[in-house]
Amino acid sequence: MAHRRVPTPSQTIGPFFPEHFVGGADHDLTFLDDKSKRAQGQKIYIGGNIYEAERLPRWNCVVEIWQPDANGCFAHPNDPRRARADPNFVGWGRRSSDDAGWYDFITVKPGGYADPLTGKPRAPHIDISIMSSGLMRRVVTTLFFPGEAANVQDPVFNAIPDAAVRERLILRPEKLERAPNDAIAYRLDIVLQGEGETPFFVD
Amino acid sequence: MTPPDRYEPYDEPSQPLMRVDGYRESQLRTPSRPLYKRPATLTEITGPLNLAKKLKVGMNDLSRIKQGAPRAMGQLIWVTGRLLDEDAMPVRGSVLEVWQANAAGRYVHKADSGNPAPQDPNFFGSGRCVTDREGRYAFLSVKPGAYPVPNHPTRWWRPPHIHFSILGEGFMSRLVTQMYFPGEPLNGIDLLLKAVPDEKGRERLVARWTPMMQLERADVVGFEHDIVVRGHRATPMGF
């Protein structure tokens, strides 16, 4: 076998990520190229502000999400249940935060699943990455849903020992102006640094 | 070939510091609390493999607005390389995005409107492709110019560089990086390149010049730049 190669260092995404790379409907995960075929599941809207130090809104962040489909499946060879994955759901979306620091996604509520790696149940969740000028590496965390019985057993949720800090990752139902009428709306603000700082995970 | 299913933490000195002296934005945006360790679960070892369904690919000529249009000003360059995992296996079918400044050091972006350097109406400035069976990517462009970092007290100039965004085969192999050019005097003083503590790590960000004889075309200066993303495969293909 070939000798081990060391991963290329990360560098900041900078302030000039092309605008046409984050345009269009890349933040809407409920359909692929063909709008007539919708992803299965409950449509949801997730939005919030991103803040840097001193609670200043951080515009021009590149935000990406990754999640299982409504049945908790991934269309990926590493998922033993991949045959059941929704063919109209890619699970990935991207958005840039606007001038007021607002990011948002339209997606379907992810299903939980029995995790083959840890042997524990994963509660419904969405992985989120934030890239920005000033961030030499992306920061990553996971969003959880309120009132889910599986949250208490989730190995990622419980990787944060302090319950008050952990709570910052739970989406809050809120009526949001930009949410589509047929979607359940949730809010989650992300504080990169400072009071109420969002807990982030080792990438 | 199956995608990687094992990801180890990054080797710290080979990755950049998060807080960089003199780079003010890094002081304002880097989380102040330590990061939490979490176990990798299925969500982390999977990722979007069919992104070409969602994203428009096949834009690999940055040097002009469209086919047949006039070329941007500057020295034409051909940049190619392979996307590999940690076992040097090719990462196939990955979306790879690039963007850069024009030959005068200005981006096609509204956030660069304060830059006194000229725009070039013929410069497209960004591209997106999918890596092939060998993990290879290639694009045609013009050599980017250096540019001063706005409002920086020590007159910090960024050396010529190209930005890369790589989706890989899983959430954990996502990589955003920059490629630098060999022999550039500004490389040695760049705060972002210098943020990588390990010298070998910094070298991994610098492309190699391709000898003319190895290029299929005579109208470009060639550069070769392999990129390694995280991940090991359970059943690597034998050699």
Tab-separated table of C-alpha atoms in Angstrom:
chain	number	residue	atom	x	y	z
A	1	MET	CA	0.000	0.000	0.000
A	2	ALA	CA	1.130	3.537	-0.698
A	3	HIS	CA	2.656	5.560	2.110
A	4	ARG	CA	0.447	7.790	4.175
A	5	ARG	CA	-0.296	11.247	2.824
A	6	VAL	CA	-0.961	14.134	5.172
A	7	PRO	CA	-4.087	16.199	4.513
A	8	THR	CA	-3.556	19.563	2.835
A	9	PRO	CA	-3.819	22.441	5.323
A	10	SER	CA	-7.084	24.330	5.524
A	11	GLN	CA	-7.077	28.048	4.694
A	12	THR	CA	-9.797	30.624	5.165
A	13	ILE	CA	-12.538	30.842	2.551
A	14	GLY	CA	-11.916	34.610	2.566
A	15	PRO	CA	-14.476	37.280	1.682
A	16	PHE	CA	-14.704	36.532	-2.045
A	17	PHE	CA	-16.463	33.152	-2.379
A	18	PRO	CA	-18.219	33.566	-5.739
A	19	GLU	CA	-21.757	34.845	-5.370
A	20	HIS	CA	-23.074	32.475	-8.031
A	21	PHE	CA	-21.791	29.516	-5.960
A	22	VAL	CA	-24.299	30.342	-3.215
A	23	GLY	CA	-27.146	31.579	-5.316
A	24	GLY	CA	-30.187	29.803	-6.637
A	25	ALA	CA	-31.913	27.174	-4.583
A	26	ASP	CA	-28.894	25.526	-2.990
A	27	HIS	CA	-30.402	26.305	0.421
A	28	ASP	CA	-33.628	24.441	-0.466
A	29	LEU	CA	-33.131	20.715	0.063
A	30	THR	CA	-36.727	19.722	-0.662
A	31	PHE	CA	-36.117	19.165	-4.370
A	32	LEU	CA	-33.267	18.412	-6.794
A	33	ASP	CA	-33.210	19.745	-10.325
A	34	ASP	CA	-36.775	18.709	-11.011
A	35	LYS	CA	-39.154	20.729	-8.866
A	36	SER	CA	-42.010	18.329	-9.492
A	37	LYS	CA	-40.381	15.609	-7.393
A	38	ARG	CA	-40.378	16.606	-3.779
A	39	ALA	CA	-38.385	15.019	-0.975
A	40	GLN	CA	-40.446	12.950	1.468
A	41	GLY	CA	-41.157	14.204	4.945
A	42	GLN	CA	-42.245	17.219	6.963
A	43	LYS	CA	-41.045	20.453	5.358
A	44	ILE	CA	-39.185	22.678	7.794
A	45	TYR	CA	-37.539	26.107	7.687
A	46	ILE	CA	-34.450	26.861	9.748
A	47	GLY	CA	-33.177	30.400	10.103
A	48	GLY	CA	-31.086	32.512	12.432
A	49	ASN	CA	-28.455	35.178	12.826
A	50	ILE	CA	-24.741	34.588	12.883
A	51	TYR	CA	-22.772	36.801	15.250
A	52	GLU	CA	-19.063	37.486	15.695
A	53	ALA	CA	-17.510	39.054	18.808
A	54	GLU	CA	-19.462	41.883	20.522
A	55	ARG	CA	-22.638	40.363	19.083
A	56	LEU	CA	-22.065	42.008	15.699
A	57	PRO	CA	-23.876	40.328	12.808
A	58	ARG	CA	-21.517	38.437	10.543
A	59	TRP	CA	-22.547	38.707	6.915
A	60	ASN	CA	-20.938	36.816	4.017
A	61	CYS	CA	-20.451	33.537	5.906
A	62	VAL	CA	-20.763	30.371	3.839
A	63	VAL	CA	-23.023	27.973	5.741
A	64	GLU	CA	-23.508	24.323	4.771
A	65	ILE	CA	-25.724	21.611	6.203
A	66	TRP	CA	-25.695	17.822	5.947
A	67	GLN	CA	-28.456	15.578	7.257
A	68	PRO	CA	-30.195	12.210	6.788
A	69	ASP	CA	-33.514	12.028	4.977
A	70	ALA	CA	-36.925	11.815	6.663
A	71	ASN	CA	-36.365	8.112	7.384
A	72	GLY	CA	-32.885	8.593	8.820
A	73	CYS	CA	-31.103	7.252	5.709
A	74	PHE	CA	-28.159	8.508	3.671
A	75	ALA	CA	-27.666	7.842	-0.047
A	76	HIS	CA	-24.079	6.814	0.696
A	77	PRO	CA	-22.274	3.435	0.603
A	78	ASN	CA	-21.365	3.695	4.292
A	79	ASP	CA	-25.041	3.548	5.276
A	80	PRO	CA	-26.294	-0.052	5.559
A	81	ARG	CA	-29.854	1.296	4.996
A	82	ARG	CA	-28.932	3.258	1.865
A	83	ALA	CA	-31.299	1.226	-0.339
A	84	ARG	CA	-34.191	2.961	1.436
A	85	ALA	CA	-32.780	6.479	0.927
A	86	ASP	CA	-35.110	9.008	-0.694
A	87	PRO	CA	-33.968	9.422	-4.339
A	88	ASN	CA	-35.244	13.011	-4.361
A	89	PHE	CA	-33.193	14.135	-1.387
A	90	VAL	CA	-29.492	14.934	-1.531
A	91	GLY	CA	-29.154	15.947	2.148
A	92	TRP	CA	-26.808	18.853	1.496
A	93	GLY	CA	-27.427	22.572	1.235
A	94	ARG	CA	-25.504	25.830	1.171
A	95	ARG	CA	-26.359	29.433	1.948
A	96	SER	CA	-24.437	32.626	2.578
A	97	SER	CA	-25.437	34.849	5.488
A	98	ASP	CA	-26.990	38.078	4.218
A	99	ASP	CA	-26.082	41.674	5.093
A	100	ALA	CA	-27.887	41.341	8.442
A	101	GLY	CA	-26.108	38.067	9.227
A	102	TRP	CA	-29.214	35.947	8.530
A	103	TYR	CA	-28.844	32.396	7.195
A	104	ASP	CA	-31.686	30.028	6.355
A	105	PHE	CA	-32.533	26.656	4.852
A	106	ILE	CA	-35.654	24.902	3.653
A	107	THR	CA	-35.447	21.162	4.191
A	108	VAL	CA	-37.321	18.169	5.579
A	109	LYS	CA	-37.183	17.057	9.177
A	110	PRO	CA	-34.455	14.412	9.426
A	111	GLY	CA	-35.266	11.020	10.872
A	112	GLY	CA	-33.275	9.555	13.731
A	113	TYR	CA	-31.430	6.273	13.284
A	114	ALA	CA	-29.590	3.551	15.187
A	115	ASP	CA	-25.933	4.473	14.761
A	116	PRO	CA	-23.793	1.490	13.689
A	117	LEU	CA	-20.544	3.181	14.821
A	118	THR	CA	-21.393	4.001	18.425
A	119	GLY	CA	-24.271	1.550	18.914
A	120	LYS	CA	-26.402	4.407	20.196
A	121	PRO	CA	-29.554	6.045	18.855
A	122	ARG	CA	-29.050	9.284	16.969
A	123	ALA	CA	-31.816	11.789	17.585
A	124	PRO	CA	-32.995	13.826	14.574
A	125	HIS	CA	-30.176	16.270	13.848
A	126	ILE	CA	-28.497	18.394	11.198
A	127	ASP	CA	-24.731	18.898	10.904
A	128	ILE	CA	-23.795	22.488	10.095
A	129	SER	CA	-20.481	24.024	8.950
A	130	ILE	CA	-19.634	27.706	8.943
A	131	MET	CA	-16.869	29.193	6.837
A	132	SER	CA	-15.914	32.869	6.756
A	133	SER	CA	-13.059	35.258	6.300
A	134	GLY	CA	-11.256	35.169	9.641
A	135	LEU	CA	-11.964	31.465	10.118
A	136	MET	CA	-8.794	29.617	9.155
A	137	ARG	CA	-10.735	26.352	9.413
A	138	ARG	CA	-14.459	25.776	9.210
A	139	VAL	CA	-16.335	25.511	12.490
A	140	VAL	CA	-18.794	22.645	12.851
A	141	THR	CA	-21.672	21.855	15.130
A	142	THR	CA	-24.968	19.940	15.146
A	143	LEU	CA	-28.524	21.197	15.451
A	144	PHE	CA	-31.127	19.226	17.428
A	145	PHE	CA	-34.915	19.377	17.659
A	146	PRO	CA	-36.941	20.283	20.735
A	147	GLY	CA	-38.908	17.642	22.621
A	148	GLU	CA	-37.180	14.622	21.078
A	149	ALA	CA	-37.011	11.692	23.480
A	150	ALA	CA	-33.830	10.452	21.789
A	151	ASN	CA	-31.897	13.650	22.576
A	152	VAL	CA	-30.940	12.356	26.024
A	153	GLN	CA	-29.309	9.262	24.507
A	154	ASP	CA	-27.691	10.979	21.533
A	155	PRO	CA	-23.876	10.520	21.702
A	156	VAL	CA	-23.147	13.876	20.037
A	157	PHE	CA	-25.628	15.904	22.104
A	158	ASN	CA	-24.154	14.328	25.222
A	159	ALA	CA	-20.590	15.114	24.183
A	160	ILE	CA	-21.325	18.519	25.737
A	161	PRO	CA	-21.408	17.922	29.486
A	162	ASP	CA	-22.968	21.252	30.513
A	163	ALA	CA	-26.754	21.089	29.982
A	164	ALA	CA	-27.089	24.867	29.666
A	165	VAL	CA	-24.507	24.938	26.867
A	166	ARG	CA	-26.043	21.902	25.175
A	167	GLU	CA	-29.412	23.664	25.041
A	168	ARG	CA	-27.906	26.235	22.666
A	169	LEU	CA	-28.007	23.586	19.943
A	170	ILE	CA	-31.744	22.987	20.191
A	171	LEU	CA	-33.833	24.616	17.467
A	172	ARG	CA	-36.587	26.870	18.791
A	173	PRO	CA	-40.033	26.912	17.127
A	174	GLU	CA	-40.718	30.488	16.085
A	175	LYS	CA	-42.927	32.238	13.564
A	176	LEU	CA	-40.467	33.515	10.978
A	177	GLU	CA	-41.361	35.953	8.238
A	178	ARG	CA	-39.383	34.241	5.500
A	179	ALA	CA	-40.609	30.725	6.212
A	180	PRO	CA	-42.811	29.144	3.518
A	181	ASN	CA	-46.438	28.723	4.617
A	182	ASP	CA	-46.277	24.938	4.486
A	183	ALA	CA	-43.123	24.630	6.616
A	184	ILE	CA	-42.626	24.385	10.370
A	185	ALA	CA	-40.247	27.208	11.248
A	186	TYR	CA	-37.352	26.974	13.693
A	187	ARG	CA	-34.772	29.488	14.751
A	188	LEU	CA	-31.207	28.991	15.862
A	189	ASP	CA	-28.752	31.856	16.223
A	190	ILE	CA	-25.080	31.026	15.982
A	191	VAL	CA	-22.628	32.972	18.123
A	192	LEU	CA	-19.101	32.423	16.834
A	193	GLN	CA	-17.510	34.153	19.781
A	194	GLY	CA	-18.574	35.828	23.027
A	195	GLU	CA	-21.468	35.640	25.467
A	196	GLY	CA	-23.800	32.751	24.698
A	197	GLU	CA	-21.175	31.285	22.395
A	198	THR	CA	-22.397	28.315	20.383
A	199	PRO	CA	-20.662	25.060	21.300
A	200	PHE	CA	-18.606	23.766	18.364
A	201	PHE	CA	-17.067	20.342	17.860
A	202	VAL	CA	-13.567	19.237	16.901
A	203	ASP	CA	-13.728	18.792	13.131
B	1	MET	CA	-14.174	1.690	-4.773
B	2	THR	CA	-15.967	2.448	-1.529
B	3	PRO	CA	-15.628	5.899	0.063
B	4	PRO	CA	-13.534	6.392	3.209
B	5	ASP	CA	-15.170	5.146	6.390
B	6	ARG	CA	-12.483	6.079	8.892
B	7	TYR	CA	-11.461	9.607	9.802
B	8	GLU	CA	-8.847	10.548	12.349
B	9	PRO	CA	-8.302	13.955	13.904
B	10	TYR	CA	-6.071	16.299	11.926
B	11	ASP	CA	-2.390	16.360	12.761
B	12	GLU	CA	-2.437	19.763	14.471
B	13	PRO	CA	0.905	21.325	13.401
B	14	SER	CA	0.057	20.573	9.766
B	15	GLN	CA	-3.133	22.646	9.986
B	16	PRO	CA	-3.287	26.432	10.513
B	17	LEU	CA	-3.677	28.165	13.841
B	18	MET	CA	-7.175	29.573	14.212
B	19	ARG	CA	-6.144	32.870	15.811
B	20	VAL	CA	-3.519	34.557	13.677
B	21	ASP	CA	-1.495	37.512	14.956
B	22	GLY	CA	-2.162	40.554	12.777
B	23	TYR	CA	-5.227	38.999	11.079
B	24	ARG	CA	-7.912	40.923	12.913
B	25	GLU	CA	-10.879	39.022	11.534
B	26	SER	CA	-9.512	35.819	13.031
B	27	GLN	CA	-9.535	37.423	16.489
B	28	LEU	CA	-13.199	38.384	16.141
B	29	ARG	CA	-14.590	35.148	14.714
B	30	THR	CA	-12.658	32.256	16.196
B	31	PRO	CA	-14.602	30.573	19.015
B	32	SER	CA	-13.078	31.439	22.390
B	33	ARG	CA	-14.078	28.196	24.126
B	34	PRO	CA	-12.349	24.870	23.498
B	35	LEU	CA	-14.006	22.664	20.905
B	36	TYR	CA	-15.911	19.636	22.194
B	37	LYS	CA	-14.807	16.162	21.169
B	38	ARG	CA	-17.597	14.049	19.729
B	39	PRO	CA	-17.660	10.495	18.442
B	40	ALA	CA	-17.928	10.092	14.672
B	41	THR	CA	-21.335	8.664	13.778
B	42	LEU	CA	-22.867	7.709	10.448
B	43	THR	CA	-23.679	11.365	9.744
B	44	GLU	CA	-20.015	12.330	9.887
B	45	ILE	CA	-18.688	9.457	7.744
B	46	THR	CA	-21.223	10.062	4.982
B	47	GLY	CA	-21.629	13.019	2.658
B	48	PRO	CA	-23.267	14.067	-0.579
B	49	LEU	CA	-21.975	11.932	-3.451
B	50	ASN	CA	-24.470	13.069	-6.048
B	51	LEU	CA	-24.008	16.814	-5.792
B	52	ALA	CA	-23.727	17.197	-9.549
B	53	LYS	CA	-27.529	16.732	-9.435
B	54	LYS	CA	-27.740	19.968	-7.505
B	55	LEU	CA	-24.761	22.051	-8.618
B	56	LYS	CA	-23.842	23.107	-12.133
B	57	VAL	CA	-20.488	21.587	-13.026
B	58	GLY	CA	-18.196	21.675	-16.050
B	59	MET	CA	-16.948	25.251	-15.773
B	60	ASN	CA	-13.182	24.912	-15.985
B	61	ASP	CA	-12.146	27.949	-18.022
B	62	LEU	CA	-11.737	30.969	-15.751
B	63	SER	CA	-9.948	32.984	-18.410
B	64	ARG	CA	-13.035	34.038	-20.353
B	65	ILE	CA	-16.733	34.670	-19.865
B	66	LYS	CA	-17.789	31.938	-22.273
B	67	GLN	CA	-16.399	29.786	-25.030
B	68	GLY	CA	-15.310	31.901	-27.999
B	69	ALA	CA	-15.227	35.137	-25.979
B	70	PRO	CA	-12.008	37.168	-25.705
B	71	ARG	CA	-9.484	36.116	-23.075
B	72	ALA	CA	-8.837	38.004	-19.870
B	73	MET	CA	-5.580	39.943	-19.590
B	74	GLY	CA	-2.664	38.134	-18.031
B	75	GLN	CA	-0.500	35.082	-18.355
B	76	LEU	CA	-2.512	31.985	-19.244
B	77	ILE	CA	-2.019	29.168	-16.767
B	78	TRP	CA	-3.056	25.527	-16.720
B	79	VAL	CA	-3.553	24.184	-13.214
B	80	THR	CA	-4.075	20.479	-12.691
B	81	GLY	CA	-3.593	17.885	-9.993
B	82	ARG	CA	-5.103	14.930	-8.217
B	83	LEU	CA	-7.420	14.774	-5.268
B	84	LEU	CA	-6.228	11.994	-2.966
B	85	ASP	CA	-7.112	10.521	0.400
B	86	GLU	CA	-4.638	9.782	3.184
B	87	ASP	CA	-3.759	6.411	1.639
B	88	ALA	CA	-3.004	8.184	-1.688
B	89	MET	CA	-6.127	6.687	-3.268
B	90	PRO	CA	-7.888	8.897	-5.830
B	91	VAL	CA	-10.985	10.729	-4.636
B	92	ARG	CA	-13.308	10.368	-7.603
B	93	GLY	CA	-16.419	12.289	-8.504
B	94	SER	CA	-15.838	15.040	-5.952
B	95	VAL	CA	-17.088	18.536	-6.647
B	96	LEU	CA	-14.136	20.953	-6.671
B	97	GLU	CA	-14.584	24.728	-6.849
B	98	VAL	CA	-11.936	27.371	-7.541
B	99	TRP	CA	-11.913	31.169	-7.524
B	100	GLN	CA	-9.207	33.784	-7.736
B	101	ALA	CA	-8.346	37.435	-8.384
B	102	ASN	CA	-7.671	38.682	-11.910
B	103	ALA	CA	-4.167	39.455	-13.187
B	104	ALA	CA	-4.307	42.864	-11.493
B	105	GLY	CA	-5.284	41.410	-8.115
B	106	ARG	CA	-9.021	42.116	-8.103
B	107	TYR	CA	-11.906	39.689	-7.545
B	108	VAL	CA	-15.175	39.404	-9.419
B	109	HIS	CA	-17.105	40.079	-6.203
B	110	LYS	CA	-19.055	42.974	-4.716
B	111	ALA	CA	-17.013	42.714	-1.509
B	112	ASP	CA	-13.925	43.804	-3.504
B	113	SER	CA	-15.428	47.087	-4.708
B	114	GLY	CA	-12.987	49.170	-2.673
B	115	ASN	CA	-10.026	47.700	-4.502
B	116	PRO	CA	-8.279	50.300	-6.722
B	117	ALA	CA	-7.010	47.615	-9.108
B	118	PRO	CA	-8.896	47.414	-12.420
B	119	GLN	CA	-11.675	44.985	-13.185
B	120	ASP	CA	-11.321	42.867	-16.300
B	121	PRO	CA	-14.634	42.404	-18.122
B	122	ASN	CA	-13.310	39.302	-19.862
B	123	PHE	CA	-12.316	37.509	-16.660
B	124	PHE	CA	-14.758	34.939	-15.277
B	125	GLY	CA	-12.757	34.194	-12.163
B	126	SER	CA	-14.359	31.009	-10.855
B	127	GLY	CA	-14.903	27.414	-11.887
B	128	ARG	CA	-16.441	24.161	-10.726
B	129	CYS	CA	-15.657	20.645	-11.884
B	130	VAL	CA	-15.923	17.022	-10.776
B	131	THR	CA	-12.752	14.960	-10.264
B	132	ASP	CA	-12.293	12.128	-12.778
B	133	ARG	CA	-11.515	8.395	-12.353
B	134	GLU	CA	-7.958	9.229	-11.287
B	135	GLY	CA	-9.108	11.982	-8.953
B	136	ARG	CA	-7.791	14.561	-11.416
B	137	TYR	CA	-9.024	18.105	-11.922
B	138	ALA	CA	-7.786	20.723	-14.385
B	139	PHE	CA	-8.615	24.283	-15.285
B	140	LEU	CA	-7.418	27.108	-17.471
B	141	SER	CA	-6.989	30.584	-16.038
B	142	VAL	CA	-4.722	33.607	-15.900
B	143	LYS	CA	-2.140	34.016	-13.184
B	144	PRO	CA	-3.748	35.932	-10.308
B	145	GLY	CA	-2.136	39.170	-9.151
B	146	ALA	CA	-1.094	39.982	-5.595
B	147	TYR	CA	-3.215	42.495	-3.681
B	148	PRO	CA	-2.970	44.592	-0.520
B	149	VAL	CA	-5.172	43.600	2.397
B	150	PRO	CA	-7.451	46.629	2.968
B	151	ASN	CA	-6.905	48.782	6.067
B	152	HIS	CA	-4.017	46.713	7.265
B	153	PRO	CA	-1.494	48.747	9.292
B	154	THR	CA	1.581	46.762	8.280
B	155	ARG	CA	0.931	46.863	4.520
B	156	TRP	CA	0.292	43.168	4.239
B	157	TRP	CA	0.064	41.983	0.657
B	158	ARG	CA	-1.474	38.653	-0.203
B	159	PRO	CA	0.718	36.682	-2.617
B	160	PRO	CA	-0.854	35.330	-5.815
B	161	HIS	CA	-3.120	32.446	-4.836
B	162	ILE	CA	-6.108	30.392	-5.964
B	163	HIS	CA	-8.912	29.396	-3.588
B	164	PHE	CA	-10.113	25.767	-3.583
B	165	SER	CA	-13.312	24.364	-2.097
B	166	ILE	CA	-13.562	20.560	-2.092
B	167	LEU	CA	-16.618	18.547	-1.083
B	168	GLY	CA	-14.890	15.134	-0.971
B	169	GLU	CA	-16.752	11.896	-0.223
B	170	GLY	CA	-17.941	12.643	3.293
B	171	PHE	CA	-18.729	15.412	5.748
B	172	MET	CA	-15.290	14.916	7.337
B	173	SER	CA	-13.391	15.284	4.071
B	174	ARG	CA	-14.722	18.792	3.354
B	175	LEU	CA	-11.749	21.076	2.709
B	176	VAL	CA	-11.392	24.773	1.912
B	177	THR	CA	-7.849	25.802	1.117
B	178	GLN	CA	-5.652	28.053	-1.030
B	179	MET	CA	-2.943	27.214	-3.561
B	180	TYR	CA	0.163	29.374	-3.768
B	181	PHE	CA	2.688	29.714	-6.593
B	182	PRO	CA	6.324	28.585	-6.315
B	183	GLY	CA	9.073	31.169	-5.949
B	184	GLU	CA	6.858	34.123	-5.042
B	185	PRO	CA	8.628	36.562	-2.678
B	186	LEU	CA	5.343	37.461	-0.950
B	187	ASN	CA	4.819	33.826	0.104
B	188	GLY	CA	7.328	34.213	2.937
B	189	ILE	CA	5.478	37.088	4.608
B	190	ASP	CA	1.869	36.019	4.059
B	191	LEU	CA	0.047	35.775	7.385
B	192	LEU	CA	-2.326	33.061	6.184
B	193	LEU	CA	0.357	30.810	4.707
B	194	LYS	CA	2.542	31.399	7.764
B	195	ALA	CA	-0.371	30.406	10.027
B	196	VAL	CA	0.503	26.760	9.281
B	197	PRO	CA	3.152	25.991	11.936
B	198	ASP	CA	4.744	23.029	10.171
B	199	GLU	CA	7.079	23.854	7.265
B	200	LYS	CA	6.098	20.691	5.392
B	201	GLY	CA	2.468	21.721	5.846
B	202	ARG	CA	3.192	25.102	4.243
B	203	GLU	CA	4.970	23.356	1.378
B	204	ARG	CA	1.793	21.346	0.733
B	205	LEU	CA	0.040	24.594	-0.153
B	206	VAL	CA	2.540	25.561	-2.877
B	207	ALA	CA	2.074	24.221	-6.420
B	208	ARG	CA	4.879	22.819	-8.547
B	209	TRP	CA	5.792	24.377	-11.867
B	210	THR	CA	5.326	21.912	-14.721
B	211	PRO	CA	8.290	21.650	-17.111
B	212	MET	CA	7.278	22.790	-20.617
B	213	MET	CA	8.075	19.427	-22.160
B	214	GLN	CA	5.432	17.773	-20.006
B	215	LEU	CA	2.656	20.089	-21.176
B	216	GLU	CA	0.448	19.147	-24.078
B	217	ARG	CA	0.020	22.777	-25.091
B	218	ALA	CA	2.575	25.535	-25.620
B	219	ASP	CA	0.357	28.547	-24.886
B	220	VAL	CA	0.161	28.193	-21.103
B	221	VAL	CA	2.378	28.040	-18.044
B	222	GLY	CA	1.585	24.816	-16.221
B	223	PHE	CA	1.275	24.108	-12.518
B	224	GLU	CA	0.669	20.789	-10.777
B	225	HIS	CA	-1.006	20.728	-7.389
B	226	ASP	CA	-2.186	17.573	-5.617
B	227	ILE	CA	-4.598	17.985	-2.733
B	228	VAL	CA	-5.061	15.467	0.067
B	229	VAL	CA	-8.337	15.246	1.973
B	230	ARG	CA	-8.892	13.336	5.173
B	231	GLY	CA	-10.040	9.716	5.216
B	232	HIS	CA	-9.033	6.056	5.053
B	233	ARG	CA	-10.865	3.288	3.213
B	234	ALA	CA	-11.575	-0.100	4.770
B	235	THR	CA	-10.809	-1.926	1.528
B	236	PRO	CA	-8.312	0.081	-0.484
B	237	MET	CA	-7.752	-0.894	-4.078
B	238	GLY	CA	-4.503	-2.874	-4.432
B	239	PHE	CA	-1.600	-1.666	-6.549
